[in-house]
């Protein structure tokens, strides 16, 4: 499959959204609301539940399943209060020693005037900074689109996984093509150049695991199996170990050349 075909697959309206994953993976889920500063962003679902016998905090970017819900969820483009709600619940998770599991599916953070006035960039930056030092396990799963800082604001994790047909990139192929090639019609070339597929990012060391989507098995069953193995192992580590491993993981991404 070409990279641009992965992009279309990640955007497909037929893909399960975060709400479905929450229902299928976690029991006793209770949603919590608000950032305690401005309001509640419905593009971000946050709450507490159980994965098997482990209490967890779940954070998810939700696009919605039909036109009415997509409008209500702002098509999965979070406002600053969405990221601040997520951070509030992550700090709560740290206080009560709960692992954090994030489900990411967004074309990017909302870039409207109101979002900028309320500190969109600062909100994402604070999440990145605070997640780096959080002393509980964090697992982030890209289930569709992982777009730019909007995705990274929930993806500074000990383990970052991607579904096989998901994508994760600093910019959309169309946006990249418009900037670099002055022609949005060259999105297929940009998609190749961005190395945004799960296979590319595993090879580059940006993610730790690919969850197959075309194996004939339920993706929910595969995710449940992987979480059942990984989560208890992470929970055995101290908070200091988890934060240090997370920090070193991101410090070691990429290559540089000394001259």
Coordinates of C-alpha atoms in Angstrom, one line a residue:
X1 CA 0.0 0.0 0.0
X2 CA 1.3 3.4 -0.9
X3 CA 1.8 6.0 1.8
X4 CA -1.0 8.2 0.5
X5 CA -3.4 5.2 0.6
X6 CA -2.5 4.8 4.3
X7 CA -3.5 8.4 4.7
X8 CA -6.9 7.8 3.1
X9 CA -7.3 4.6 5.2
X10 CA -6.5 6.5 8.4
X11 CA -9.1 9.2 7.5
X12 CA -11.8 6.7 6.6
X13 CA -15.2 7.3 8.2
X14 CA -15.5 3.5 8.5
X15 CA -12.7 3.3 11.1
X16 CA -13.7 2.9 14.7
X17 CA -13.3 6.1 16.7
X18 CA -11.9 6.4 20.2
X19 CA -15.3 5.9 21.8
X20 CA -15.5 2.4 20.4
X21 CA -12.0 1.5 21.6
X22 CA -12.9 2.8 25.1
X23 CA -16.1 0.6 25.1
X24 CA -14.2 -2.5 23.9
X25 CA -11.0 -2.2 26.0
X26 CA -12.0 -0.7 29.3
X27 CA -14.6 -1.6 31.9
X28 CA -16.3 0.7 34.5
X29 CA -15.3 3.8 32.5
X30 CA -16.5 7.1 34.0
X31 CA -15.9 10.3 31.9
X32 CA -14.7 13.4 33.7
X33 CA -15.1 16.9 32.3
X34 CA -13.6 20.3 32.2
X35 CA -10.2 22.0 32.5
X36 CA -11.1 24.1 35.6
X37 CA -10.1 27.2 33.6
X38 CA -12.5 27.8 30.7
X39 CA -14.7 24.8 29.8
X40 CA -15.1 21.3 28.6
X41 CA -13.8 20.3 25.1
X42 CA -15.8 17.5 23.7
X43 CA -13.0 16.7 21.2
X44 CA -11.1 15.2 24.1
X45 CA -12.6 12.4 26.2
X46 CA -11.0 11.8 29.5
X47 CA -11.9 9.6 32.5
X48 CA -11.1 6.6 34.7
X49 CA -11.8 3.0 34.2
X50 CA -10.3 -0.5 34.4
X51 CA -8.2 -2.5 32.1
X52 CA -8.7 -6.0 33.4
X53 CA -7.9 -5.5 37.1
X54 CA -5.7 -2.4 36.6
X55 CA -7.3 1.1 37.3
X56 CA -6.3 3.4 34.5
X57 CA -6.8 6.9 33.3
X58 CA -7.9 7.0 29.7
X59 CA -7.5 10.1 27.4
X60 CA -8.8 10.0 23.8
X61 CA -9.3 12.4 20.9
X62 CA -12.7 11.7 19.4
X63 CA -13.7 12.7 15.9
X64 CA -17.3 11.5 16.0
X65 CA -19.2 9.0 14.0
X66 CA -21.8 11.0 12.0
X67 CA -22.2 14.6 10.8
X68 CA -23.9 15.8 13.9
X69 CA -21.4 14.3 16.3
X70 CA -18.5 15.3 14.2
X71 CA -19.6 18.9 14.4
X72 CA -20.1 18.6 18.2
X73 CA -16.6 17.0 18.5
X74 CA -15.1 19.7 16.2
X75 CA -14.0 16.8 14.0
X76 CA -11.4 15.7 16.6
X77 CA -9.5 19.0 16.5
X78 CA -9.0 19.9 20.2
X79 CA -9.0 23.3 21.7
X80 CA -6.6 24.4 24.5
X81 CA -9.1 23.4 27.1
X82 CA -9.0 19.9 25.7
X83 CA -5.3 19.6 26.3
X84 CA -5.6 21.3 29.7
X85 CA -8.3 18.8 30.7
X86 CA -6.0 16.0 29.6
X87 CA -3.2 17.4 31.7
X88 CA -5.4 17.8 34.7
X89 CA -6.4 14.1 34.5
X90 CA -2.8 13.0 33.9
X91 CA -1.7 14.8 37.1
X92 CA -4.6 13.2 38.9
X93 CA -3.5 9.8 37.6
X94 CA 0.0 10.5 38.9
X95 CA -1.4 11.4 42.4
X96 CA -3.3 8.1 42.6
X97 CA -0.6 6.0 40.8
X98 CA -2.8 5.1 37.8
X99 CA -1.3 4.3 34.4
X100 CA -2.3 6.6 31.5
X101 CA -3.5 5.3 28.2
X102 CA -4.0 7.7 25.3
X103 CA -5.9 7.1 22.1
X104 CA -4.9 9.6 19.4
X105 CA -6.9 10.3 16.2
X106 CA -6.7 13.9 15.0
X107 CA -5.8 15.8 11.9
X108 CA -4.3 18.4 14.3
X109 CA -5.1 20.8 17.1
X110 CA -7.8 23.5 16.2
X111 CA -6.2 26.6 14.8
X112 CA -9.1 29.0 15.1
X113 CA -8.8 32.5 16.5
X114 CA -10.4 31.6 19.8
X115 CA -8.1 28.7 20.4
X116 CA -5.0 30.9 19.7
X117 CA -6.4 33.6 22.1
X118 CA -6.7 31.0 24.8
X119 CA -3.2 29.7 24.4
X120 CA -3.2 26.7 22.0
X121 CA 0.5 26.5 21.6
X122 CA 1.2 26.9 25.3
X123 CA -1.3 24.2 26.2
X124 CA 0.3 21.7 23.9
X125 CA 3.8 22.7 25.1
X126 CA 2.8 22.3 28.7
X127 CA 1.4 18.8 28.0
X128 CA 4.7 17.8 26.3
X129 CA 6.7 19.1 29.2
X130 CA 4.6 17.7 31.9
X131 CA 4.2 14.3 30.3
X132 CA 8.0 13.9 29.9
X133 CA 8.3 13.9 33.7
X134 CA 5.1 12.1 34.7
X135 CA 5.9 9.4 37.2
X136 CA 3.3 6.8 36.0
X137 CA 3.3 4.6 32.9
X138 CA 2.0 6.2 29.7
X139 CA 1.0 4.3 26.6
X140 CA -0.2 6.2 23.5
X141 CA -1.8 4.5 20.6
X142 CA -2.3 6.2 17.2
X143 CA -5.6 4.7 16.0
X144 CA -6.1 6.8 12.9
X145 CA -4.5 10.2 12.2
X146 CA -1.7 11.5 14.3
X147 CA -1.5 15.0 13.1
X148 CA 1.3 17.4 14.2
X149 CA 1.4 18.9 17.7
X150 CA -2.2 18.1 18.2
X151 CA -1.2 14.4 18.4
X152 CA 2.0 15.0 20.2
X153 CA 0.2 16.7 23.0
X154 CA -1.1 13.2 24.0
X155 CA 1.8 11.1 22.7
X156 CA 4.8 11.7 24.9
X157 CA 4.7 8.2 26.3
X158 CA 6.9 5.3 27.4
X159 CA 5.4 3.2 24.6
X160 CA 3.9 4.7 21.4
X161 CA 2.0 2.2 19.2
X162 CA 0.3 2.6 15.8
X163 CA -2.4 0.7 14.1
X164 CA -1.1 -0.7 10.8
X165 CA -3.0 1.7 8.6
X166 CA -2.7 4.8 10.8
X167 CA -0.4 7.7 10.1
X168 CA 1.7 10.1 12.3
X169 CA 3.3 13.2 10.9
X170 CA 4.3 16.8 11.5
X171 CA 1.9 18.0 8.8
X172 CA -0.7 16.7 6.4
X173 CA 0.6 15.6 2.9
X174 CA -1.6 18.3 1.4
X175 CA -0.2 21.0 3.6
X176 CA 3.4 19.8 3.0
X177 CA 2.9 19.7 -0.8
X178 CA 1.5 23.2 -0.7
X179 CA 4.5 24.5 1.2
X180 CA 7.3 22.6 -0.4
X181 CA 6.1 22.0 -3.9
X182 CA 3.6 24.9 -4.2
X183 CA 1.0 22.3 -5.4
X184 CA -1.4 20.4 -3.1
X185 CA -2.0 18.0 -5.9
X186 CA 1.4 16.5 -5.1
X187 CA 0.2 15.1 -1.8
X188 CA 1.1 11.6 -2.8
X189 CA 4.8 12.6 -3.3
X190 CA 4.7 14.5 0.0
X191 CA 3.2 11.4 1.8
X192 CA 6.2 9.4 0.6
X193 CA 8.7 12.0 1.7
X194 CA 7.2 12.5 5.1
X195 CA 7.7 8.8 6.1
X196 CA 4.4 8.9 8.0
X197 CA 3.4 5.2 7.9
X198 CA 3.6 2.9 10.9
X199 CA 6.3 0.8 9.1
X200 CA 8.4 4.0 8.4
X201 CA 8.1 5.2 12.0
X202 CA 9.0 1.8 13.5
X203 CA 12.1 1.7 11.4
X204 CA 13.0 5.3 12.5
X205 CA 12.5 4.4 16.2
X206 CA 9.7 6.8 16.7
X207 CA 7.2 4.1 17.8
X208 CA 7.7 0.8 19.5
X209 CA 4.9 -1.4 18.1
X210 CA 2.6 -1.8 15.1
X211 CA -0.8 -3.4 15.7
X212 CA -1.9 -5.4 12.6
X213 CA -5.3 -4.5 11.1
X214 CA -5.4 -7.1 8.3
X215 CA -4.4 -10.2 10.1
X216 CA -7.9 -11.6 10.3
X217 CA -8.0 -11.0 14.0
X218 CA -10.0 -8.3 15.8
X219 CA -7.8 -5.3 16.4
X220 CA -9.5 -4.9 19.8
X221 CA -8.4 -8.4 20.7
X222 CA -4.8 -7.7 19.5
X223 CA -4.7 -4.5 21.5
X224 CA -6.1 -6.1 24.6
X225 CA -3.4 -8.8 24.3
X226 CA -0.6 -6.3 23.9
X227 CA -1.8 -4.1 26.8
X228 CA -2.1 -7.2 29.0
X229 CA 1.6 -7.9 28.5
X230 CA 3.0 -4.4 28.5
X231 CA 1.0 -2.6 31.1
X232 CA 1.9 -4.9 34.1
X233 CA 5.6 -4.7 33.1
X234 CA 5.6 -0.9 33.1
X235 CA 3.7 -0.8 36.4
X236 CA 6.6 -2.7 38.0
X237 CA 9.0 0.2 37.4
X238 CA 9.4 3.1 39.7
X239 CA 8.2 6.6 38.8
X240 CA 11.7 7.8 38.5
X241 CA 12.6 5.0 36.1
X242 CA 9.5 5.6 34.0
X243 CA 10.2 9.3 33.6
X244 CA 13.9 8.8 32.8
X245 CA 13.2 6.1 30.2
X246 CA 10.6 8.3 28.6
X247 CA 13.0 11.3 28.5
X248 CA 15.9 9.2 27.0
X249 CA 13.5 7.7 24.5
X250 CA 12.7 11.1 23.0
X251 CA 16.2 12.4 23.4
X252 CA 17.5 9.5 21.2
X253 CA 15.0 9.9 18.4
X254 CA 16.6 11.2 15.2
X255 CA 20.2 11.4 14.0
X256 CA 22.7 14.2 13.8
X257 CA 26.1 14.7 12.3
X258 CA 29.1 16.4 13.8
X259 CA 31.2 18.6 11.6

